Every structure is written in C-alpha cells, then in structure tokens.
mmCIF file of C-alpha atoms in Angstrom:
data_model
loop_
_atom_site.group_PDB
_atom_site.id
_atom_site.type_symbol
_atom_site.label_atom_id
_atom_site.label_comp_id
_atom_site.label_asym_id
_atom_site.label_seq_id
_atom_site.Cartn_x
_atom_site.Cartn_y
_atom_site.Cartn_z
ATOM 1 C CA MET F 1 -34.257 48.496 -25.387
ATOM 2 C CA LYS F 2 -33.252 48.795 -21.755
ATOM 3 C CA GLU F 3 -35.121 45.591 -20.909
ATOM 4 C CA ILE F 4 -33.224 43.689 -23.598
ATOM 5 C CA GLN F 5 -29.936 45.106 -22.304
ATOM 6 C CA ASN F 6 -30.746 43.974 -18.738
ATOM 7 C CA ARG F 7 -31.572 40.484 -19.959
ATOM 8 C CA LEU F 8 -28.286 40.250 -21.831
ATOM 9 C CA LEU F 9 -26.251 41.468 -18.846
ATOM 10 C CA SER F 10 -28.041 39.395 -16.180
ATOM 11 C CA LYS F 11 -26.785 35.905 -15.302
ATOM 12 C CA SER F 12 -28.701 33.066 -16.820
ATOM 13 C CA LYS F 13 -29.959 30.036 -14.908
ATOM 14 C CA ALA F 14 -27.244 27.875 -16.453
ATOM 15 C CA THR F 15 -24.544 30.323 -15.303
ATOM 16 C CA ARG F 16 -25.894 30.386 -11.748
ATOM 17 C CA GLU F 17 -25.968 26.573 -11.679
ATOM 18 C CA ASP F 18 -22.408 26.484 -12.968
ATOM 19 C CA HIS F 19 -21.210 28.864 -10.223
ATOM 20 C CA PHE F 20 -23.111 26.861 -7.609
ATOM 21 C CA GLY F 21 -21.507 23.619 -8.824
ATOM 22 C CA ARG F 22 -18.051 25.197 -8.740
ATOM 23 C CA ALA F 23 -18.622 26.435 -5.207
ATOM 24 C CA ILE F 24 -19.603 22.932 -4.039
ATOM 25 C CA CYS F 25 -16.476 21.473 -5.705
ATOM 26 C CA TYR F 26 -14.211 24.050 -4.062
ATOM 27 C CA VAL F 27 -15.787 23.443 -0.655
ATOM 28 C CA CYS F 28 -15.326 19.673 -1.000
ATOM 29 C CA ILE F 29 -11.711 20.097 -2.136
ATOM 30 C CA GLY F 30 -11.057 22.446 0.775
ATOM 31 C CA MET F 31 -12.546 19.952 3.242
ATOM 32 C CA ILE F 32 -10.407 17.125 1.853
ATOM 33 C CA ILE F 33 -7.244 19.260 2.070
ATOM 34 C CA ALA F 34 -8.122 20.325 5.618
ATOM 35 C CA LEU F 35 -8.769 16.702 6.613
ATOM 36 C CA VAL F 36 -5.408 15.548 5.224
ATOM 37 C CA VAL F 37 -3.595 18.414 6.953
ATOM 38 C CA CYS F 38 -5.317 17.624 10.257
ATOM 39 C CA ILE F 39 -4.398 13.930 10.004
ATOM 40 C CA LEU F 40 -0.778 14.769 9.211
ATOM 41 C CA TYR F 41 -0.605 17.277 12.068
ATOM 42 C CA PHE F 42 -2.265 14.946 14.568
ATOM 43 C CA ILE F 43 -0.048 11.944 13.826
ATOM 44 C CA THR F 44 3.115 14.059 13.619
ATOM 45 C CA SER F 45 2.452 15.941 16.858
ATOM 46 C CA ARG F 46 1.700 12.720 18.700
ATOM 47 C CA GLY F 47 4.577 10.861 17.110
ATOM 48 C CA ILE F 48 7.309 13.376 17.972
ATOM 49 C CA ALA F 49 6.120 13.596 21.593
ATOM 50 C CA THR F 50 8.248 10.526 22.344
ATOM 51 C CA PHE F 51 11.343 12.544 21.506
ATOM 52 C CA THR F 52 10.293 16.030 22.676
ATOM 53 C CA GLN F 53 8.402 15.211 25.892
ATOM 54 C CA ASN F 54 9.831 11.853 26.940
ATOM 55 C CA HIS F 55 13.334 12.696 25.620
ATOM 56 C CA VAL F 56 13.865 9.367 23.889
ATOM 57 C CA ASN F 57 16.855 9.288 21.565
ATOM 58 C CA LEU F 58 15.736 9.067 17.929
ATOM 59 C CA TRP F 59 18.640 6.874 16.846
ATOM 60 C CA GLY F 60 18.089 4.562 19.790
ATOM 61 C CA PHE F 61 14.402 4.327 18.911
ATOM 62 C CA LEU F 62 15.142 3.328 15.318
ATOM 63 C CA THR F 63 18.021 0.952 16.056
ATOM 64 C CA GLY F 64 17.137 -0.484 19.469
ATOM 65 C CA SER F 65 16.024 -4.106 19.663
ATOM 66 C CA ASN F 66 14.200 -4.135 23.019
ATOM 67 C CA TRP F 67 10.609 -2.948 23.332
ATOM 68 C CA ASN F 68 9.261 -2.445 26.842
ATOM 69 C CA PRO F 69 8.215 1.199 27.311
ATOM 70 C CA GLY F 70 7.368 0.618 30.963
ATOM 71 C CA ALA F 71 10.960 -0.352 31.828
ATOM 72 C CA VAL F 72 14.387 1.278 31.556
ATOM 73 C CA ASP F 73 17.757 -0.170 30.606
ATOM 74 C CA ALA F 74 21.021 -0.073 32.580
ATOM 75 C CA HIS F 75 21.589 3.544 31.512
ATOM 76 C CA GLY F 76 18.146 4.692 32.632
ATOM 77 C CA ASN F 77 16.750 5.027 29.113
ATOM 78 C CA PRO F 78 13.288 3.656 28.225
ATOM 79 C CA GLU F 79 13.370 0.427 26.236
ATOM 80 C CA VAL F 80 11.593 1.559 23.082
ATOM 81 C CA GLY F 81 13.597 -0.028 20.282
ATOM 82 C CA ALA F 82 11.492 -0.375 17.116
ATOM 83 C CA LEU F 83 14.091 -2.081 14.904
ATOM 84 C CA PRO F 84 12.630 -5.643 15.124
ATOM 85 C CA MET F 85 9.206 -4.386 14.011
ATOM 86 C CA ILE F 86 10.690 -2.270 11.217
ATOM 87 C CA VAL F 87 12.750 -5.195 9.915
ATOM 88 C CA THR F 88 9.786 -7.573 10.063
ATOM 89 C CA SER F 89 7.493 -5.086 8.283
ATOM 90 C CA PHE F 90 9.963 -4.676 5.445
ATOM 91 C CA ALA F 91 10.609 -8.424 5.289
ATOM 92 C CA VAL F 92 6.967 -9.468 4.858
ATOM 93 C CA THR F 93 6.361 -6.587 2.430
ATOM 94 C CA VAL F 94 9.312 -7.307 0.153
ATOM 95 C CA LEU F 95 8.895 -11.096 0.217
ATOM 96 C CA SER F 96 5.173 -10.935 -0.552
ATOM 97 C CA ALA F 97 5.836 -8.544 -3.458
ATOM 98 C CA ILE F 98 8.603 -10.783 -4.820
ATOM 99 C CA ILE F 99 6.338 -13.835 -4.741
ATOM 100 C CA ALA F 100 3.204 -12.069 -6.023
ATOM 101 C CA THR F 101 4.778 -10.165 -8.930
ATOM 102 C CA PRO F 102 5.480 -13.168 -11.247
ATOM 103 C CA PHE F 103 1.993 -14.598 -10.670
ATOM 104 C CA ALA F 104 0.338 -11.212 -11.143
ATOM 105 C CA LEU F 105 2.347 -10.446 -14.267
ATOM 106 C CA GLY F 106 1.531 -13.847 -15.763
ATOM 107 C CA MET F 107 -2.183 -13.348 -15.117
ATOM 108 C CA ALA F 108 -2.040 -9.828 -16.539
ATOM 109 C CA ILE F 109 -0.332 -11.008 -19.743
ATOM 110 C CA PHE F 110 -2.834 -13.838 -20.119
ATOM 111 C CA MET F 111 -5.824 -11.543 -19.619
ATOM 112 C CA SER F 112 -4.633 -8.721 -21.876
ATOM 113 C CA GLU F 113 -2.743 -10.537 -24.651
ATOM 114 C CA ILE F 114 -3.873 -14.172 -24.821
ATOM 115 C CA ALA F 115 -7.283 -14.861 -23.305
ATOM 116 C CA GLY F 116 -9.183 -12.175 -25.123
ATOM 117 C CA LYS F 117 -12.556 -10.847 -24.024
ATOM 118 C CA LYS F 118 -13.982 -14.228 -23.010
ATOM 119 C CA GLY F 119 -11.075 -15.087 -20.725
ATOM 120 C CA THR F 120 -11.116 -11.631 -19.154
ATOM 121 C CA LYS F 121 -14.857 -11.949 -18.638
ATOM 122 C CA TYR F 122 -14.349 -14.925 -16.308
ATOM 123 C CA LEU F 123 -11.053 -13.934 -14.669
ATOM 124 C CA GLN F 124 -11.953 -10.341 -13.814
ATOM 125 C CA PRO F 125 -14.734 -11.291 -11.353
ATOM 126 C CA VAL F 126 -12.336 -13.673 -9.594
ATOM 127 C CA ILE F 127 -9.806 -10.874 -9.083
ATOM 128 C CA GLU F 128 -12.513 -8.494 -7.906
ATOM 129 C CA LEU F 129 -13.719 -11.147 -5.459
ATOM 130 C CA LEU F 130 -10.242 -11.427 -3.956
ATOM 131 C CA VAL F 131 -10.163 -7.653 -3.499
ATOM 132 C CA GLY F 132 -13.510 -7.644 -1.722
ATOM 133 C CA ILE F 133 -12.723 -10.353 0.842
ATOM 134 C CA PRO F 134 -12.218 -8.753 4.313
ATOM 135 C CA SER F 135 -8.782 -8.867 5.911
ATOM 136 C CA VAL F 136 -10.055 -10.837 8.901
ATOM 137 C CA VAL F 137 -11.126 -13.654 6.551
ATOM 138 C CA TYR F 138 -7.636 -13.843 5.074
ATOM 139 C CA GLY F 139 -6.190 -13.848 8.575
ATOM 140 C CA PHE F 140 -8.543 -16.583 9.758
ATOM 141 C CA ILE F 141 -7.721 -18.757 6.743
ATOM 142 C CA GLY F 142 -4.036 -18.186 7.383
ATOM 143 C CA LEU F 143 -4.480 -19.095 11.046
ATOM 144 C CA SER F 144 -6.492 -22.226 10.233
ATOM 145 C CA VAL F 145 -4.617 -23.488 7.160
ATOM 146 C CA VAL F 146 -1.246 -21.795 6.577
ATOM 147 C CA VAL F 147 0.058 -21.819 10.156
ATOM 148 C CA PRO F 148 -0.630 -25.561 10.747
ATOM 149 C CA ILE F 149 0.998 -26.481 7.421
ATOM 150 C CA ILE F 150 4.130 -24.487 8.272
ATOM 151 C CA ARG F 151 4.168 -26.006 11.761
ATOM 152 C CA HIS F 152 3.980 -29.510 10.270
ATOM 153 C CA MET F 153 6.672 -28.871 7.628
ATOM 154 C CA PHE F 154 9.220 -26.777 9.561
ATOM 155 C CA GLY F 155 8.353 -27.331 13.216
ATOM 156 C CA GLY F 156 7.966 -24.606 15.781
ATOM 157 C CA THR F 157 4.760 -22.701 16.309
ATOM 158 C CA GLY F 158 4.071 -22.027 12.621
ATOM 159 C CA PHE F 159 3.760 -18.316 13.253
ATOM 160 C CA GLY F 160 6.268 -15.967 11.685
ATOM 161 C CA ILE F 161 7.340 -14.071 8.595
ATOM 162 C CA LEU F 162 6.641 -16.986 6.248
ATOM 163 C CA ALA F 163 2.987 -17.223 7.301
ATOM 164 C CA GLY F 164 2.577 -13.454 7.029
ATOM 165 C CA THR F 165 4.219 -13.470 3.604
ATOM 166 C CA ILE F 166 1.866 -16.150 2.249
ATOM 167 C CA VAL F 167 -1.220 -14.310 3.510
ATOM 168 C CA LEU F 168 -0.018 -10.971 2.123
ATOM 169 C CA PHE F 169 0.893 -12.633 -1.176
ATOM 170 C CA VAL F 170 -2.756 -13.559 -1.712
ATOM 171 C CA MET F 171 -3.931 -10.120 -0.579
ATOM 172 C CA VAL F 172 -1.674 -8.039 -2.850
ATOM 173 C CA LEU F 173 -2.027 -10.349 -5.871
ATOM 174 C CA PRO F 174 -5.282 -8.795 -7.177
ATOM 175 C CA THR F 175 -3.952 -5.244 -6.711
ATOM 176 C CA ILE F 176 -0.807 -5.869 -8.740
ATOM 177 C CA THR F 177 -2.738 -7.882 -11.335
ATOM 178 C CA SER F 178 -5.426 -5.265 -11.948
ATOM 179 C CA LEU F 179 -2.971 -2.389 -12.299
ATOM 180 C CA SER F 180 -0.671 -4.457 -14.514
ATOM 181 C CA VAL F 181 -3.585 -5.326 -16.819
ATOM 182 C CA ASP F 182 -4.381 -1.626 -17.165
ATOM 183 C CA SER F 183 -0.733 -0.870 -17.986
ATOM 184 C CA LEU F 184 -0.529 -3.596 -20.632
ATOM 185 C CA LYS F 185 -3.801 -2.531 -22.239
ATOM 186 C CA ALA F 186 -2.534 1.069 -22.365
ATOM 187 C CA VAL F 187 0.233 0.079 -24.815
ATOM 188 C CA PRO F 188 -0.871 1.336 -28.260
ATOM 189 C CA MET F 189 -2.043 -1.327 -30.706
ATOM 190 C CA SER F 190 0.303 0.149 -33.317
ATOM 191 C CA TYR F 191 3.286 -1.122 -31.292
ATOM 192 C CA ARG F 192 1.982 -4.680 -31.536
ATOM 193 C CA GLN F 193 1.210 -4.351 -35.233
ATOM 194 C CA ALA F 194 4.634 -2.879 -36.014
ATOM 195 C CA SER F 195 6.393 -5.682 -34.116
ATOM 196 C CA LEU F 196 4.414 -8.388 -35.895
ATOM 197 C CA ALA F 197 5.014 -6.687 -39.251
ATOM 198 C CA LEU F 198 8.769 -6.865 -38.646
ATOM 199 C CA GLY F 199 8.553 -10.649 -38.253
ATOM 200 C CA ALA F 200 8.377 -11.030 -34.461
ATOM 201 C CA ASN F 201 6.088 -13.720 -33.091
ATOM 202 C CA ARG F 202 3.577 -13.104 -30.314
ATOM 203 C CA TRP F 203 5.892 -13.998 -27.431
ATOM 204 C CA GLN F 204 8.709 -11.843 -28.795
ATOM 205 C CA THR F 205 6.249 -8.973 -29.136
ATOM 206 C CA ILE F 206 5.079 -9.428 -25.547
ATOM 207 C CA TYR F 207 8.586 -9.679 -24.098
ATOM 208 C CA LYS F 208 10.503 -7.142 -26.173
ATOM 209 C CA VAL F 209 7.810 -4.554 -26.929
ATOM 210 C CA ILE F 210 4.770 -4.685 -24.669
ATOM 211 C CA LEU F 211 6.466 -5.432 -21.337
ATOM 212 C CA ARG F 212 9.202 -2.878 -21.913
ATOM 213 C CA THR F 213 6.701 -0.184 -22.854
ATOM 214 C CA ALA F 214 4.476 -0.972 -19.878
ATOM 215 C CA ALA F 215 7.390 -1.317 -17.415
ATOM 216 C CA PRO F 216 6.731 1.986 -15.549
ATOM 217 C CA GLY F 217 3.082 1.048 -15.040
ATOM 218 C CA ILE F 218 3.998 -2.448 -13.871
ATOM 219 C CA LEU F 219 6.523 -1.049 -11.386
ATOM 220 C CA THR F 220 3.834 1.313 -10.131
ATOM 221 C CA ALA F 221 1.528 -1.677 -9.636
ATOM 222 C CA VAL F 222 4.187 -3.502 -7.618
ATOM 223 C CA ILE F 223 4.774 -0.447 -5.420
ATOM 224 C CA PHE F 224 1.047 -0.067 -4.783
ATOM 225 C CA GLY F 225 0.987 -3.721 -3.778
ATOM 226 C CA MET F 226 3.911 -3.167 -1.413
ATOM 227 C CA ALA F 227 2.133 -0.172 0.112
ATOM 228 C CA ARG F 228 -0.933 -2.359 0.681
ATOM 229 C CA ALA F 229 1.197 -5.056 2.288
ATOM 230 C CA PHE F 230 3.152 -2.618 4.479
ATOM 231 C CA GLY F 231 -0.016 -1.113 5.920
ATOM 232 C CA GLU F 232 -1.952 -4.350 6.433
ATOM 233 C CA ALA F 233 -2.640 -4.977 10.118
ATOM 234 C CA LEU F 234 -5.327 -7.468 11.076
ATOM 235 C CA ALA F 235 -4.492 -10.379 8.766
ATOM 236 C CA VAL F 236 -0.772 -10.152 9.567
ATOM 237 C CA GLN F 237 -1.436 -9.861 13.285
ATOM 238 C CA MET F 238 -3.283 -13.189 13.264
ATOM 239 C CA VAL F 239 -0.384 -15.172 11.726
ATOM 240 C CA ILE F 240 2.836 -13.318 12.577
ATOM 241 C CA GLY F 241 3.126 -14.380 16.237
ATOM 242 C CA ASN F 242 3.243 -10.865 17.790
ATOM 243 C CA ALA F 243 6.593 -11.432 19.504
ATOM 244 C CA ILE F 244 8.794 -8.330 19.480
ATOM 245 C CA LEU F 245 12.009 -10.149 18.652
ATOM 246 C CA MET F 246 14.585 -9.655 15.934
ATOM 247 C CA PRO F 247 13.617 -12.297 13.351
ATOM 248 C CA LYS F 248 16.267 -15.014 13.068
ATOM 249 C CA ASN F 249 14.462 -17.008 10.369
ATOM 250 C CA LEU F 250 11.189 -17.073 8.473
ATOM 251 C CA VAL F 251 9.360 -19.384 10.881
ATOM 252 C CA SER F 252 10.092 -17.692 14.204
ATOM 253 C CA PRO F 253 7.379 -15.472 15.777
ATOM 254 C CA ALA F 254 7.833 -11.769 15.105
ATOM 255 C CA SER F 255 5.842 -8.534 15.056
ATOM 256 C CA THR F 256 5.228 -5.784 12.513
ATOM 257 C CA LEU F 257 4.555 -2.096 13.101
ATOM 258 C CA THR F 258 0.868 -2.495 12.321
ATOM 259 C CA SER F 259 0.367 -5.608 14.436
ATOM 260 C CA LYS F 260 1.934 -3.894 17.451
ATOM 261 C CA LEU F 261 -0.311 -0.872 16.986
ATOM 262 C CA THR F 262 -3.499 -2.921 16.788
ATOM 263 C CA THR F 263 -2.679 -5.050 19.831
ATOM 264 C CA ASP F 264 -1.498 -2.306 22.211
ATOM 265 C CA VAL F 265 -3.206 0.942 21.197
ATOM 266 C CA GLY F 266 -6.247 0.191 23.370
ATOM 267 C CA ASN F 267 -4.162 -0.798 26.397
ATOM 268 C CA THR F 268 -2.254 2.453 26.935
ATOM 269 C CA VAL F 269 -3.120 5.808 28.487
ATOM 270 C CA MET F 270 -3.045 8.879 26.263
ATOM 271 C CA GLY F 271 -0.029 11.083 26.965
ATOM 272 C CA THR F 272 2.114 8.385 28.577
ATOM 273 C CA LEU F 273 5.342 7.051 27.092
ATOM 274 C CA PRO F 274 3.831 3.688 25.992
ATOM 275 C CA ASN F 275 1.103 5.564 24.097
ATOM 276 C CA ASN F 276 3.496 8.135 22.611
ATOM 277 C CA ALA F 277 5.799 5.345 21.451
ATOM 278 C CA LEU F 278 2.902 3.739 19.575
ATOM 279 C CA TRP F 279 2.177 7.056 17.871
ATOM 280 C CA SER F 280 5.832 7.156 16.860
ATOM 281 C CA LEU F 281 5.336 3.785 15.162
ATOM 282 C CA ALA F 282 2.310 5.267 13.388
ATOM 283 C CA LEU F 283 4.500 8.175 12.275
ATOM 284 C CA ILE F 284 6.937 5.706 10.699
ATOM 285 C CA LEU F 285 4.025 4.132 8.823
ATOM 286 C CA LEU F 286 2.965 7.590 7.642
ATOM 287 C CA PHE F 287 6.455 8.361 6.347
ATOM 288 C CA MET F 288 6.559 5.025 4.531
ATOM 289 C CA SER F 289 3.181 5.755 2.928
ATOM 290 C CA LEU F 290 4.464 9.134 1.734
ATOM 291 C CA PHE F 291 7.620 7.444 0.443
ATOM 292 C CA PHE F 292 5.617 4.926 -1.592
ATOM 293 C CA ASN F 293 3.491 7.725 -3.067
ATOM 294 C CA LEU F 294 6.555 9.778 -4.012
ATOM 295 C CA LEU F 295 8.133 6.692 -5.569
ATOM 296 C CA VAL F 296 5.006 6.082 -7.658
ATOM 297 C CA ARG F 297 5.037 9.683 -8.866
ATOM 298 C CA PHE F 298 8.737 9.460 -9.693
ATOM 299 C CA ILE F 299 8.307 6.262 -11.714
ATOM 300 C CA GLY F 300 5.285 7.701 -13.504
ATOM 301 C CA LYS F 301 7.241 10.841 -14.346
ATOM 302 C CA LYS F 302 10.175 8.840 -15.699
ATOM 303 C CA GLY F 303 7.791 6.743 -17.761
ATOM 304 C CA SER F 304 6.090 9.798 -19.248
ATOM 305 C CA ILE F 305 9.464 11.377 -20.113
ATOM 306 C CA LYS F 306 10.537 8.147 -21.769
ATOM 307 C CA LYS F 307 7.493 8.186 -23.966
#
C-alpha cells in the first residue's frame, strides 16, 4: 500500500521532462531579454555621451546642417549637425515606400484573389529570391545600372536620393508583398461569398470588401517595409553619394544615417567626440526602430478593435 502511494506521489518521467523543457524555455527567454536590455543600454549610454560628456546641444545636433566633429564653428561649438542625414533617410524611406506599395499591393491581389494556386506557385519563389539576395548585390547593381542611367538622363554624378530610392524600392517590394498576401488571405471566405451573393462582381468585392478588411494588415506591411528601408546601410551607401549636404533635389549626392555610420565608424577612436557623435546617430536609428514597432502595434490594435 505504501509503495503504491509513493508511486502515485512521485513525479513521472513525463513530468520531469516537462519541467526540464520549461526551464530551458525560461532560460532562453531570460537570455533574449538580457541581450535586448544590454543592447539598449549600450547604444543609449554611448549615444548620450555626445550631450553629457562633450556638452553638445541636443537641438543644435538635430537641426544643424554642418557635420565636421573635428572642427568648431564661430561660437566654439562642434559642428555635429545631423539634419541633412535625417532628412535624406526619411526621404529615401518614404519615397521607396510610396513607389513600392502600389506594385506590392497589385502583386498581392493577383496572387491571393486572381492567380490561384498555380500562379502563387510560380510567383512565391520569385519573391523569396528577392528577399534572399544580399544587400551588396543590390548596391552593386544600382552602382552599375541605376546610377549611369540617372547620370545620362538628368546629368550630374547620378548619385543621390533617386538612386537610393530605386534600389530600396526593389529591396522592400518583397517584404510588403509577402505581408500583404498574408493579410488578404486572412480575410474570411464568408466575406467574399456574402459580397458576391449581394450582386457585387469580383473587382467590387476586392475593392470594397477585401481591401478594406485587410487595410490594417496592409498598413502594417508598408510600415515594416519602411523600417527595412530606414535601416538599410550597404546598398544605400553605394548609390547615395555619401556627401553630408542638405539635399536640394533628388539627383544631388547626399548621405543617410546608416551610410555615415558604415563609412566612419571604423575611422574614429572610441570615447572621442567623432565616435560619440556616430553613436548618437545610432541612437536616432534605435528610436526610429522603436517608433516603427509601436506604430505596428497601434495599427494592429486598431484593426483588432475594428473587427
């Protein structure tokens, strides 16, 4: 009797394996949280050193148009104005998203509503191939093809926001397309059937029912594409011109936050003002990444409430 009672009260092998699996999951989650916290702390501590140690004015850093950390202006303040890079980063991001969204949405509608399984079978590998191409390949193609075409059509060097926008357009297209396809396929079939039963044709159903229902997911796809474009470094660096000037047009050389980081981060000494200023640029990129994530969560929350 006592032996039976001990067997009933003792933990089985399945229970021990379950506890062991839970422990591994908790350890992995803890490591991921610790890693994220360390990254946030490291970038933030380095980024604010420009303002706490080097006493650079925050407003002057965000609105200044001259970037030369090794020199000072007439008032004795370091020339660390990041406004041209911020403006250029937003310009290439917004323009590439504006150009890519109609193409991506058209492909998504075709794949989910028109082509059927056979069309998706051939188009999906093409999209996945575009995702898998390295950034340096996109940049090299842009440098070899896009820049000379722009130079021939508009004059100048060919480098600038327009070249960066075209390269980023191709890079963010598969991201927006894939997420938009998932959003369109998530619309319940009953919505389509009800619309057709009321006398609407296929295009009216797509425009008035499916797109409106999937709008939060499509907006999320566009924002993810913008986040990808805003953080892209190597491909943009190869076609943007890397001139820290306020962009006057789309075909004049400019520089983004990421391109400046990749070109100068290895040429500065840790702890000096030029290095701290670069970490401040990285901090701006971190804030923008957090902003895009919060915006995605907000749109997703609004979409779920609407449903």
